[in-house]
mmCIF file of C-alpha atoms and ligand atoms in Angstrom:
data_model
loop_
_atom_site.group_PDB
_atom_site.id
_atom_site.type_symbol
_atom_site.label_atom_id
_atom_site.label_comp_id
_atom_site.label_asym_id
_atom_site.label_seq_id
_atom_site.Cartn_x
_atom_site.Cartn_y
_atom_site.Cartn_z
ATOM 1 C CA UNK Y 1 59.021 74.994 -86.160
ATOM 2 C CA UNK Y 2 62.081 76.309 -84.820
ATOM 3 C CA UNK Y 3 62.435 80.081 -85.260
ATOM 4 C CA UNK Y 4 65.763 81.696 -87.297
ATOM 5 C CA UNK Y 5 66.898 83.046 -83.950
ATOM 6 C CA UNK Y 6 66.704 79.842 -82.167
ATOM 7 C CA UNK Y 7 68.420 78.113 -85.159
ATOM 8 C CA UNK Y 8 71.409 80.624 -84.816
ATOM 9 C CA UNK Y 9 71.821 79.591 -81.118
ATOM 10 C CA UNK Y 10 71.965 75.852 -82.354
ATOM 11 C CA UNK Y 11 74.129 76.103 -85.248
ATOM 12 C CA UNK Y 12 77.647 75.687 -83.534
ATOM 13 C CA UNK Y 13 76.417 72.827 -81.742
ATOM 14 C CA UNK Y 14 74.897 71.150 -84.598
ATOM 15 C CA UNK Y 15 78.037 71.792 -86.662
ATOM 16 C CA UNK Y 16 80.027 70.134 -83.692
ATOM 17 C CA UNK Y 17 77.607 67.221 -83.438
ATOM 18 C CA UNK Y 18 76.678 67.885 -79.823
ATOM 19 C CA UNK Y 19 72.817 68.234 -80.318
ATOM 20 C CA UNK Y 20 70.461 65.296 -79.329
ATOM 21 C CA UNK Y 21 68.127 63.673 -82.187
ATOM 22 C CA UNK Y 22 65.419 65.994 -81.489
ATOM 23 C CA UNK Y 23 67.053 69.468 -81.916
ATOM 24 C CA UNK Y 24 69.042 68.055 -84.724
ATOM 25 C CA UNK Y 25 66.003 67.133 -86.627
ATOM 26 C CA UNK Y 26 64.420 70.658 -85.828
ATOM 27 C CA UNK Y 27 67.732 72.119 -87.184
ATOM 28 C CA UNK Y 28 67.572 70.186 -90.280
ATOM 29 C CA UNK Y 29 63.910 70.849 -90.824
ATOM 30 C CA UNK Y 30 64.389 74.545 -90.650
ATOM 31 C CA UNK Y 31 67.231 74.511 -92.872
ATOM 32 C CA UNK Y 32 65.270 72.921 -95.641
ATOM 33 C CA UNK Y 33 62.711 75.400 -95.650
ATOM 34 C CA UNK Y 34 64.654 78.766 -94.695
ATOM 35 C CA UNK Y 35 66.955 80.035 -97.464
ATOM 36 C CA UNK Y 36 68.423 82.764 -95.265
ATOM 37 C CA UNK Y 37 69.456 80.155 -92.408
ATOM 38 C CA UNK Y 38 70.836 77.899 -94.908
ATOM 39 C CA UNK Y 39 73.081 80.580 -96.212
ATOM 40 C CA UNK Y 40 74.099 81.429 -92.669
ATOM 41 C CA UNK Y 41 74.708 77.696 -91.873
ATOM 42 C CA UNK Y 42 76.708 77.379 -94.955
ATOM 43 C CA UNK Y 43 78.969 80.195 -93.894
ATOM 44 C CA UNK Y 44 79.143 79.103 -90.349
ATOM 45 C CA UNK Y 45 80.265 75.700 -91.628
ATOM 46 C CA UNK Y 46 82.719 77.344 -93.890
ATOM 47 C CA UNK Y 47 83.984 79.173 -90.833
ATOM 48 C CA UNK Y 48 84.447 76.401 -88.612
ATOM 49 C CA UNK Y 49 86.207 74.422 -91.470
ATOM 50 C CA UNK Y 50 88.591 77.196 -91.841
ATOM 51 C CA UNK Y 51 89.202 77.599 -88.283
ATOM 52 C CA UNK Y 52 90.026 73.860 -87.976
ATOM 53 C CA UNK Y 53 92.635 74.270 -90.520
ATOM 54 C CA UNK Y 54 94.648 77.149 -88.852
ATOM 55 C CA UNK Y 55 97.618 75.932 -86.684
ATOM 56 C CA UNK Y 56 97.115 76.111 -82.870
ATOM 57 C CA UNK Y 57 99.400 78.799 -81.648
ATOM 58 C CA UNK Y 58 100.038 79.503 -77.973
ATOM 59 C CA UNK Y 59 98.482 82.818 -76.874
ATOM 60 C CA UNK Y 60 100.759 85.728 -76.467
ATOM 61 C CA UNK Y 61 102.252 86.011 -72.912
ATOM 62 C CA UNK Y 62 100.255 89.360 -72.066
ATOM 63 C CA UNK Y 63 96.999 87.316 -73.231
ATOM 64 C CA UNK Y 64 97.933 84.269 -71.087
ATOM 65 C CA UNK Y 65 98.651 86.625 -67.962
ATOM 66 C CA UNK Y 66 95.424 88.367 -68.535
ATOM 67 C CA UNK Y 67 93.421 85.102 -68.876
ATOM 68 C CA UNK Y 68 95.168 83.537 -65.885
ATOM 69 C CA UNK Y 69 94.407 86.785 -63.510
ATOM 70 C CA UNK Y 70 90.850 86.688 -64.716
ATOM 71 C CA UNK Y 71 90.529 82.944 -64.062
ATOM 72 C CA UNK Y 72 92.218 83.499 -60.469
ATOM 73 C CA UNK Y 73 89.616 86.275 -59.934
ATOM 74 C CA UNK Y 74 86.772 84.066 -60.977
ATOM 75 C CA UNK Y 75 87.819 81.207 -59.236
ATOM 76 C CA UNK Y 76 88.158 83.447 -55.912
ATOM 77 C CA UNK Y 77 84.783 84.972 -56.481
ATOM 78 C CA UNK Y 78 83.116 81.550 -56.855
ATOM 79 C CA UNK Y 79 84.645 80.069 -53.626
ATOM 80 C CA UNK Y 80 83.536 83.057 -51.721
ATOM 81 C CA UNK Y 81 79.982 82.846 -53.300
ATOM 82 C CA UNK Y 82 79.925 79.210 -52.263
ATOM 83 C CA UNK Y 83 81.140 80.071 -48.953
ATOM 84 C CA UNK Y 84 78.447 82.575 -48.531
ATOM 85 C CA UNK Y 85 75.764 80.266 -49.751
ATOM 86 C CA UNK Y 86 76.850 77.823 -47.132
ATOM 87 C CA UNK Y 87 76.931 80.400 -44.358
ATOM 88 C CA UNK Y 88 73.440 81.708 -45.612
ATOM 89 C CA UNK Y 89 72.138 78.347 -45.412
ATOM 90 C CA UNK Y 90 73.504 77.679 -41.895
ATOM 91 C CA UNK Y 91 71.981 81.097 -40.746
ATOM 92 C CA UNK Y 92 68.555 80.438 -41.792
ATOM 93 C CA UNK Y 93 65.962 78.723 -39.409
ATOM 94 C CA UNK Y 94 65.387 75.063 -39.956
ATOM 95 C CA UNK Y 95 61.929 75.606 -41.523
ATOM 96 C CA UNK Y 96 63.443 77.886 -44.184
ATOM 97 C CA UNK Y 97 66.179 75.766 -45.528
HETATM 98 ZN ZN1 LIG X 101 65.352 80.745 -90.709
#
């Protein structure tokens, strides 16, 4: 049976209906036998419903700027890491690739 910790990691996906049948059945089975997780699930369900009712507002400019800067740094680091991996593979002897 699914542990309580494992269930908490699947709750959001379960609520978003992104789980395949196997994990979904495991979550349902656990919820039917664990009152604590049932309470947690109920709270998360309520929270998701509440958040969906909130109007979507654009992020304040400072937040947008920080997110954009973070994304650019992450993107640059990803490109450099990919280049490094490619270079590393090219430098390795053929029998080690
Ligand atoms: Zn539980």
